[in-house]
Coordinates of C-alpha atoms and ligand atoms in Angstrom, one line a residue:
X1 CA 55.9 -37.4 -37.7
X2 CA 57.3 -34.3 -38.6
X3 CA 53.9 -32.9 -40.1
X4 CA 52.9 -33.6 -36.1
X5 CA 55.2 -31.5 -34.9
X6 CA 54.8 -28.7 -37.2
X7 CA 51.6 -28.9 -36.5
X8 CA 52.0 -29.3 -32.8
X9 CA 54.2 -25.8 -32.5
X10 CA 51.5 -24.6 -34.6
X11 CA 48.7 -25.3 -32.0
X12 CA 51.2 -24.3 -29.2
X13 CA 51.9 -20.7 -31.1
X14 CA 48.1 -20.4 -31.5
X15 CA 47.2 -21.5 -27.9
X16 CA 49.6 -18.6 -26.6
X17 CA 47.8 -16.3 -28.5
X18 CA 44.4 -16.9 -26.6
X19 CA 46.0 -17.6 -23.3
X20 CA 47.4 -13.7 -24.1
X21 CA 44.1 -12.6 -25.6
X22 CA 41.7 -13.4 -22.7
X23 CA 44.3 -12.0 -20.0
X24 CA 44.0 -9.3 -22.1
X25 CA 40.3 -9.1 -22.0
X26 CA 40.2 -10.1 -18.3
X27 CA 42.4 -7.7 -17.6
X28 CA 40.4 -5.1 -19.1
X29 CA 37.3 -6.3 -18.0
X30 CA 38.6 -5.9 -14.2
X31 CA 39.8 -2.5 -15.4
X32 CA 36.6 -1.7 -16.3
X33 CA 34.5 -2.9 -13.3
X34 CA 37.0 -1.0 -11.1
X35 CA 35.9 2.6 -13.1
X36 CA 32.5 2.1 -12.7
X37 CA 32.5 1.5 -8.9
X38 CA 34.7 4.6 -8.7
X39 CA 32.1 6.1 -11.0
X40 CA 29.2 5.0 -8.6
X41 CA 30.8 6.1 -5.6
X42 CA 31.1 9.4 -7.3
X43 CA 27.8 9.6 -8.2
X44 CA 26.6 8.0 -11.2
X45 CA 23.2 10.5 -11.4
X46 CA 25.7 13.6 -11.0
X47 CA 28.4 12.5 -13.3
X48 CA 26.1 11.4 -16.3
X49 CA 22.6 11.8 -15.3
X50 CA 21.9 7.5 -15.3
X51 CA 20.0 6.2 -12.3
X52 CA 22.9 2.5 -11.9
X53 CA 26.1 2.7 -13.4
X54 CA 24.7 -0.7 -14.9
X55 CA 22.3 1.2 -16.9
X56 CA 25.5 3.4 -17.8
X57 CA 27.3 0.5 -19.2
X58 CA 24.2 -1.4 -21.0
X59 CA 24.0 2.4 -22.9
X60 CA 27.9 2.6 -23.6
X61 CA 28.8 -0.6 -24.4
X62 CA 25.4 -2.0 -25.7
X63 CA 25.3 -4.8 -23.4
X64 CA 22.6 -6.5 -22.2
X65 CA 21.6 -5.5 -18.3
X66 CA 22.0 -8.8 -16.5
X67 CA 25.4 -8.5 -18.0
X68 CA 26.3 -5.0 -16.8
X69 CA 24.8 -6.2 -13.6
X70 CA 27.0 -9.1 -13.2
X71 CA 29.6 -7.1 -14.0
X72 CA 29.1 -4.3 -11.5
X73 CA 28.0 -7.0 -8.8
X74 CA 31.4 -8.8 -9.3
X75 CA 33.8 -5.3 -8.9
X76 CA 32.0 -4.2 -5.9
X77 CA 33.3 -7.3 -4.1
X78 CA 37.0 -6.8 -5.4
X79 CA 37.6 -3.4 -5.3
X80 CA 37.6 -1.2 -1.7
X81 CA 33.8 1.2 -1.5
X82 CA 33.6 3.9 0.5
X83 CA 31.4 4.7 3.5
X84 CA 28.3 7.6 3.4
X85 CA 31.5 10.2 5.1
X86 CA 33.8 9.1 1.8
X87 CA 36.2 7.0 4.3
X88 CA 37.2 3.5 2.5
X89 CA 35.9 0.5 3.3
X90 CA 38.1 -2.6 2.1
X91 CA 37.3 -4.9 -0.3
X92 CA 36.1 -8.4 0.6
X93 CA 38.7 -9.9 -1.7
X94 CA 41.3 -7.7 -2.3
X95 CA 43.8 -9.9 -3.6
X96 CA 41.4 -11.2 -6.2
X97 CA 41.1 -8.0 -7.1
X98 CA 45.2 -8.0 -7.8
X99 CA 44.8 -10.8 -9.5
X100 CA 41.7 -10.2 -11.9
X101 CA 43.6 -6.9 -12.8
X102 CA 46.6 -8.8 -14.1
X103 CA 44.2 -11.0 -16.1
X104 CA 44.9 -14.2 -14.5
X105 CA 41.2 -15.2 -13.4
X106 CA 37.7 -16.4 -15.4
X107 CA 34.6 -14.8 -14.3
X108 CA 33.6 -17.9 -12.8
X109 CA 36.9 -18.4 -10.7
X110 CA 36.3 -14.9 -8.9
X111 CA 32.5 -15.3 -8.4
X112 CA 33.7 -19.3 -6.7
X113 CA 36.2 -16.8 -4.4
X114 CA 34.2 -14.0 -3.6
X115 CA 30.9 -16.6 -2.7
X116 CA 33.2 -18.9 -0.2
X117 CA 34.8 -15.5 0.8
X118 CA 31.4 -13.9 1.7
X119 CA 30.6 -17.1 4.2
X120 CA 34.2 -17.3 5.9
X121 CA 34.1 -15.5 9.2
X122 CA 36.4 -12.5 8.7
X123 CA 39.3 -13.4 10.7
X124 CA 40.4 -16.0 8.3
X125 CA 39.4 -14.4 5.5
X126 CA 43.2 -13.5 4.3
X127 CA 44.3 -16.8 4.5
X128 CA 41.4 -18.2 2.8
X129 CA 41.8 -16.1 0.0
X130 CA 45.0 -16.6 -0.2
X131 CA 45.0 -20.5 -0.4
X132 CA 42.4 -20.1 -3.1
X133 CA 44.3 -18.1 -5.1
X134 CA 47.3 -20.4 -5.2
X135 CA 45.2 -23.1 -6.1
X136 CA 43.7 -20.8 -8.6
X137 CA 47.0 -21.2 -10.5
X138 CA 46.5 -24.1 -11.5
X139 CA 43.4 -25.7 -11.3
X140 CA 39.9 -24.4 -12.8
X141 CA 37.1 -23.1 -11.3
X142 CA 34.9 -26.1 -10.4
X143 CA 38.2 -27.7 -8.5
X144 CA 38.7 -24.0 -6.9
X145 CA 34.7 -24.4 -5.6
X146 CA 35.2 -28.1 -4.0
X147 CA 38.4 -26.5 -2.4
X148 CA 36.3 -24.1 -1.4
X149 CA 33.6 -26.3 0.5
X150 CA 36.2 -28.0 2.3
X151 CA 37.8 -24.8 4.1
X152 CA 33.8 -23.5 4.4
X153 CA 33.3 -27.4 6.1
X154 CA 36.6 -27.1 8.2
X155 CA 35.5 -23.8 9.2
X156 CA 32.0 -24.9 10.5
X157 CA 32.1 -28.3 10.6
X158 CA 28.5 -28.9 12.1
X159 CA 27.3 -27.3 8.6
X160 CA 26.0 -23.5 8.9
X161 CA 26.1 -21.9 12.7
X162 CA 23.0 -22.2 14.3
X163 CA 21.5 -19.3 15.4
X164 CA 22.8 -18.1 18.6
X165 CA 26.0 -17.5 17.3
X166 CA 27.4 -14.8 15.5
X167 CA 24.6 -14.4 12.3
X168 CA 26.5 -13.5 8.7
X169 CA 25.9 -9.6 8.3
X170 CA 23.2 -9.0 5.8
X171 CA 24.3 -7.3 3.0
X172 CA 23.4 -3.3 4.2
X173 CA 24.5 -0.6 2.3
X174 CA 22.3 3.1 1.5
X175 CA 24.0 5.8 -0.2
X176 CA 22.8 9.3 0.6
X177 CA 24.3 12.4 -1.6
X178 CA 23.6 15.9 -2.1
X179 CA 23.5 17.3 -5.8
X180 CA 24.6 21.1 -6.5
X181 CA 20.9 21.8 -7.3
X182 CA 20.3 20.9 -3.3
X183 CA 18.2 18.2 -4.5
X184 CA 19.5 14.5 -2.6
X185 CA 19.4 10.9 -4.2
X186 CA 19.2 8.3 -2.0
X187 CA 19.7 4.5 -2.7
X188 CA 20.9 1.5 -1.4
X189 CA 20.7 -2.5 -1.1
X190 CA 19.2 -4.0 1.5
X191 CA 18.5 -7.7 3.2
X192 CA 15.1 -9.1 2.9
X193 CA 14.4 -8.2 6.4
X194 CA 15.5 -4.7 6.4
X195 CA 14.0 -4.2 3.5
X196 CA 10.7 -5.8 4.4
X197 CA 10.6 -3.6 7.1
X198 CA 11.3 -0.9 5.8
X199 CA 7.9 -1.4 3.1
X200 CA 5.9 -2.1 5.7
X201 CA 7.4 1.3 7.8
X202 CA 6.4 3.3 4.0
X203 CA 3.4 2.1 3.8
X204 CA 1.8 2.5 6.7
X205 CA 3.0 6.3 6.2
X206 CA 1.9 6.7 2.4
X207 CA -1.7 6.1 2.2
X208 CA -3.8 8.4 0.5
X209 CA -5.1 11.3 2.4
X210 CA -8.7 12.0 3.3
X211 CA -8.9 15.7 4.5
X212 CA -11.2 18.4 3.6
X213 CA -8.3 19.9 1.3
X214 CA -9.7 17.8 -1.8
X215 CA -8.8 14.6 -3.2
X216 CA -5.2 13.2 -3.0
X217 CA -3.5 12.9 -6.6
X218 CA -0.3 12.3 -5.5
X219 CA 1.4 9.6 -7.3
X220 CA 2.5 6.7 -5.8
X221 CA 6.5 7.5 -5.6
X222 CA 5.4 11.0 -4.0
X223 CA 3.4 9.2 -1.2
X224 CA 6.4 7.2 -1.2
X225 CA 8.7 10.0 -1.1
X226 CA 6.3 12.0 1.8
X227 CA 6.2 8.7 3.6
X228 CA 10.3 8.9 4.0
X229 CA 9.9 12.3 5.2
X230 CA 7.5 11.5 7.9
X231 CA 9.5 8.3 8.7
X232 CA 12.4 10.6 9.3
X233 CA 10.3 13.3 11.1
X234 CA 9.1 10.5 13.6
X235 CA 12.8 8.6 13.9
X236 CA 14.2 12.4 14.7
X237 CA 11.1 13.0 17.2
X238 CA 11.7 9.3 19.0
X239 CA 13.4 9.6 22.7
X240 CA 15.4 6.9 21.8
X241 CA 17.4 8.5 19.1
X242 CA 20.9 8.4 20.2
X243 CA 22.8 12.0 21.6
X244 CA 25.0 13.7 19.9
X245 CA 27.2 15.5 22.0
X246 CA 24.7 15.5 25.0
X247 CA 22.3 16.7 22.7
X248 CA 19.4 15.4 20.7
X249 CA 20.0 15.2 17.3
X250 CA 18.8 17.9 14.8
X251 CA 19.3 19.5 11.8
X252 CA 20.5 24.0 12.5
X253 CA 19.0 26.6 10.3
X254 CA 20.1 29.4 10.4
X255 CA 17.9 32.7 9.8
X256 CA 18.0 36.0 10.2
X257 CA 15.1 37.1 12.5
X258 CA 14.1 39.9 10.2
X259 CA 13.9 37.7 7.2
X260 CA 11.9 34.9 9.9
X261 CA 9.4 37.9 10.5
X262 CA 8.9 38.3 7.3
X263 CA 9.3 34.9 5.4
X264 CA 11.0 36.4 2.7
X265 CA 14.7 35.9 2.3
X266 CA 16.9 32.7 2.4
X267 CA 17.8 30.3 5.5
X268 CA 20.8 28.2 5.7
X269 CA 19.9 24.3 6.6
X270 CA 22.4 22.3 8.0
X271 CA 25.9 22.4 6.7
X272 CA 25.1 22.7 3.4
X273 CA 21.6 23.3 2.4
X274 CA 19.1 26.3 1.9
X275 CA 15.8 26.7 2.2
X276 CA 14.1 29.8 1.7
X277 CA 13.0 31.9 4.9
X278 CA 9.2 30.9 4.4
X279 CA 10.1 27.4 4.5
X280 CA 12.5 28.2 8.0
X281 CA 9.1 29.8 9.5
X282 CA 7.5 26.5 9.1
X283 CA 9.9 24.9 10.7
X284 CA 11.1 26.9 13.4
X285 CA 6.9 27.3 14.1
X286 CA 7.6 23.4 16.0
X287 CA 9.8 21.0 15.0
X288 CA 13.5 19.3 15.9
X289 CA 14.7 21.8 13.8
X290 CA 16.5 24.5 16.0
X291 CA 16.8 27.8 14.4
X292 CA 19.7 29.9 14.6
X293 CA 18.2 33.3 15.0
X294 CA 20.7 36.2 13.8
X295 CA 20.7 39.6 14.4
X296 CA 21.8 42.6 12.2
X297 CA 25.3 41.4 12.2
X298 CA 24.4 38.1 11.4
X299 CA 25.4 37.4 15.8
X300 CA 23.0 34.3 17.5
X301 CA 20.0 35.3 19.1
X302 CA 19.0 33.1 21.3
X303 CA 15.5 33.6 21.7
X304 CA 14.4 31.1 19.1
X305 CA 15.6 28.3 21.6
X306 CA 13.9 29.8 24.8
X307 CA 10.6 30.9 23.5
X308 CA 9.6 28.4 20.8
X309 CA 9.9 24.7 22.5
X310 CA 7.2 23.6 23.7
X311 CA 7.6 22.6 26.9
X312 CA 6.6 19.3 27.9
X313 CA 3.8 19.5 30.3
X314 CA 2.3 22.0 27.5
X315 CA 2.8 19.3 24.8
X316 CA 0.4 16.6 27.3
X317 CA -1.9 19.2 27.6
X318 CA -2.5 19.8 23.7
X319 CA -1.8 16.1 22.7
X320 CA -5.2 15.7 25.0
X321 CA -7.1 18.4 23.9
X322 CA -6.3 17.9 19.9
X323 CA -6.0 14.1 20.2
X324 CA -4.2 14.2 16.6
X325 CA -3.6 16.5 13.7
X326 CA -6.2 19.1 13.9
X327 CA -6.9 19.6 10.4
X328 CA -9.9 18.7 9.6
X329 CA -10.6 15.0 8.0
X330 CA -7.3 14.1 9.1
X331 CA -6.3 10.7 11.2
X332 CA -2.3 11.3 11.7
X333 CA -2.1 10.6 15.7
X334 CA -0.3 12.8 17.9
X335 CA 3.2 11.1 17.4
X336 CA 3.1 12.7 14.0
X337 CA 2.0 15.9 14.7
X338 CA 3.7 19.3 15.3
X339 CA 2.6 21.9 17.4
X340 CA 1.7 25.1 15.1
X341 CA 1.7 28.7 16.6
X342 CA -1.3 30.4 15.7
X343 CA 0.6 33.9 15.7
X344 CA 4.4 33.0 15.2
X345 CA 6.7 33.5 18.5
X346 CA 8.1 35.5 15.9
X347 CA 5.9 37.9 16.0
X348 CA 5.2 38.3 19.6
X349 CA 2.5 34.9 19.4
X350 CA 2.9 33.2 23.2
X351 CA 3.9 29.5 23.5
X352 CA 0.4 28.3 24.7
X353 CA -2.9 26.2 24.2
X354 CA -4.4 29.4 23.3
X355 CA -1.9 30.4 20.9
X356 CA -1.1 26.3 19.6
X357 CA -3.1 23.7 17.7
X358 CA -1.5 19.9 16.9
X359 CA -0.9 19.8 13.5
X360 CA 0.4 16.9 11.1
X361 CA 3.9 18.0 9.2
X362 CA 1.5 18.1 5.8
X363 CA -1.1 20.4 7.4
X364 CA 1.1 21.7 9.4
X365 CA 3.1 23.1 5.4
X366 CA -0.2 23.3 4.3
X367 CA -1.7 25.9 6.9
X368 CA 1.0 28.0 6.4
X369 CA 1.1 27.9 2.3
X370 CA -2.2 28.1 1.4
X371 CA -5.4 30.0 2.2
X372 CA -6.5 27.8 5.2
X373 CA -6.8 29.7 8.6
X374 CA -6.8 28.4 12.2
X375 CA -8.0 29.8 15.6
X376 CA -9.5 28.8 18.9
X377 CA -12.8 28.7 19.0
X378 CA -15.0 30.4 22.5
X379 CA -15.2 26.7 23.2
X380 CA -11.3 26.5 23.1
X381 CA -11.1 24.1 20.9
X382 CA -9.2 24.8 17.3
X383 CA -11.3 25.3 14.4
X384 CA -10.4 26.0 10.4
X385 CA -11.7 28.5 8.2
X386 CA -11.2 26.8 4.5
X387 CA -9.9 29.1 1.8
X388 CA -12.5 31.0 -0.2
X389 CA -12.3 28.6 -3.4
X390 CA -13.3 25.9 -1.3
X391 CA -15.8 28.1 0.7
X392 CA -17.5 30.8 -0.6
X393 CA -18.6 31.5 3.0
X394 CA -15.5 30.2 4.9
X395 CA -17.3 28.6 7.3
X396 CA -15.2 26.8 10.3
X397 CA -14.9 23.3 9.7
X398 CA -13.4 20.9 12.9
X399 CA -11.6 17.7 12.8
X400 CA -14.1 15.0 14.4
X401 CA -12.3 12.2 13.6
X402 CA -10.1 11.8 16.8
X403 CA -11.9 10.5 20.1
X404 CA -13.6 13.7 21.9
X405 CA -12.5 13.8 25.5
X406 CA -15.1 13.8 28.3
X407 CA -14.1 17.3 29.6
X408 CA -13.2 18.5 26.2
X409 CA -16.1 20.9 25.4
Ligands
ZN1 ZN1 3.1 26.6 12.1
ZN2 ZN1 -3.0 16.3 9.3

């Protein structure tokens, strides 16, 4: 009897001690998911050069990924993120949160939580978590889940909505950041939808090219990464893009108009980017891009507005004489294109067909990088004089891939 005994304070001493051991470990592990979602909204890439801060932890810590992942997965739903403008948005379980931190919840416990948490409409989400947590106290995790079913079934008691209600929002989230080097990271979690979508959006926009500036080697993230670009160029370009202040959106370089004459110098993009002047040329030859044009004390001229945009009518009349991206060999349709000045406005070039040809946003770079020339033939149409290392002779080649018009000769 009194061996028991001994040997029952024994096993109560040494029960205390792991009780007070996992909170421990709990509590740190909570600790620790809570740094690396600060660390990821800081910028995992920018703090410590790692593409997740999963991949972070798997190095530090030498833990397996899924792990990590779990890990991660689990803090983002119990700590507060932060929007793309770095205002907060709250956590979906706060209070679990509280309560993982002091060390008084398994793994399993706050995934049961944050899973019947994610399916409760928000309005009763508080109270939900908060009658889970009290049960919490004192029951384990697979009581915690049945609990669980019966508030989802009390909430919904036909089973899941059907679908002209109120659908659950799919998990959406992109991050979009700016390194010091001007170079941006962008990278996010999507539904299936969106993200299905959003494939089939890239690659319809990254197949190889087939124009008469040689073969594509491009690797399959660059066509990727050009096919976001164009995506972009073609949302910004859409009439349906929401105003801004009563005006389309765009992104404001500014440039100085000596340096735009001249292409050499630096341009100012946006709030915070650069690009250099020969890159501002290029855009302020046609695109949503606005420039700024500054005089000698840096004050706005306006001229760049008034003499560069291409008026509407104008932009008819060379979508039906082009019928696409000019260059030649290429397919891009005239949705994609830009409209190039032959002589810059810049430089005294007028804003008509005489003085434009349609150009894709590639060609359009291209043109103005590289040896290619463009001009209107006597037959008004635009033709390209290939650089001599592709022509010894430079003789004009034309795009014959678009429809000819009836009247077009
Ligand atoms: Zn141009
Ligand atoms: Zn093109």
């Amino acid at each position: 009897m009194t061996n028991d005994v001994a040997l029952s304070s024994e096993a109560v001493a040494l029960a205390d001690r792991i009780g007070e051991l996992v909170a421990r470990m709990r509590s740190a592990e909570a600790e620790l998911g809570a740094v690396l979602v600060e660390i990821e909204q800081r910028g995992v890439m920018e703090l410590f050069g790692y593409r997740s801060a999963a991949r972070l932890l798997e190095h530090l810590a030498d833990m397996p990924k899924p792990a990590t992942e779990r890990l991660i997965k689990r803090a983002r739903l119990v700590n507060p993120g932060r929007n793309l403008d770095g205002s907060p948005i709250p956590a979906l379980a706060p209070a679990t949160g509280v309560a993982a931190r002091a060390g008084r919840l398994s793994n399993p416990m706050i995934d049961v939580i944050t899973s019947v948490l994610a399916q409760v409409p928000p309005e009763h989400c508080v109270s939900a978590e908060t009658n889970l947590l009290a049960f919490a106290e004192e029951a384990g995790h697979k009581q915690v889940a049945a609990l669980g079913a019966r508030i989802l079934a009390h909430l919904a008691p036909d089973g899941p909505a059907p679908d002209d209600t109120e659908p659950v929002a799919p998990t959406r989230e992109l991050f979009l950041r700016r390194k010091r080097t001007g170079i941006w990271e962008l990278s996010g979690r999507f539904d299936d939808e969106t993200g299905t979508r959003a494939h089939a959006l890239l690659d319809a926009l990254a197949e190889r090219r087939t124009g008469d500036e040689g073969p594509d080697f491009r690797t399959t993230p660059q066509r990727y990464g050009d096919a976001f670009s164009d995506a972009v160029d073609l949302a910004l370009n859409s009439p349906e893009l929401p105003m801004q202040a009563g005006e389309r959106a765009h992104v404001m370089v500014a440039v100085s108009l000596e340096d735009l004459k001249s292409g050499v110098g630096k341009a100012t993009l946006g709030d915070t980017g650069t690009m250099t002047a020969a890159e501002a040329r290029v855009h302020a030859c046609d695109a949503m891009i606005i420039p700024a044009v500054l005089g000698d004390k840096s004050e706005p001229l306006n001229l760049g507005r008034l003499r560069r945009l291409i008026s509407a009518g104008l932009r008819r009349a060379l979508f039906l004489r082009d019928r696409g991206c000019a260059f030649p060999g290429c397919h891009r349709p005239p949705r994609h294109c830009q409209g190039h000045h032959i002589r810059h406005w810049a430089d005294g070039g007028p804003t008509d067909l005489t003085n434009l040809v349609l150009m894709c946003a590639h060609h359009h770079r291209l043109l103005h990088r590289s040896g290619w020339e463009v001009r209107i033939a006597p037959d008004g149409l635009p033709e390209f004089l290939p650089p001599v290392f592709i022509d010894r002779r430079r003789k004009p080649r034309r795009n014959n891939l678009h429809e000819p018009l009836p009247f077009a000769a």
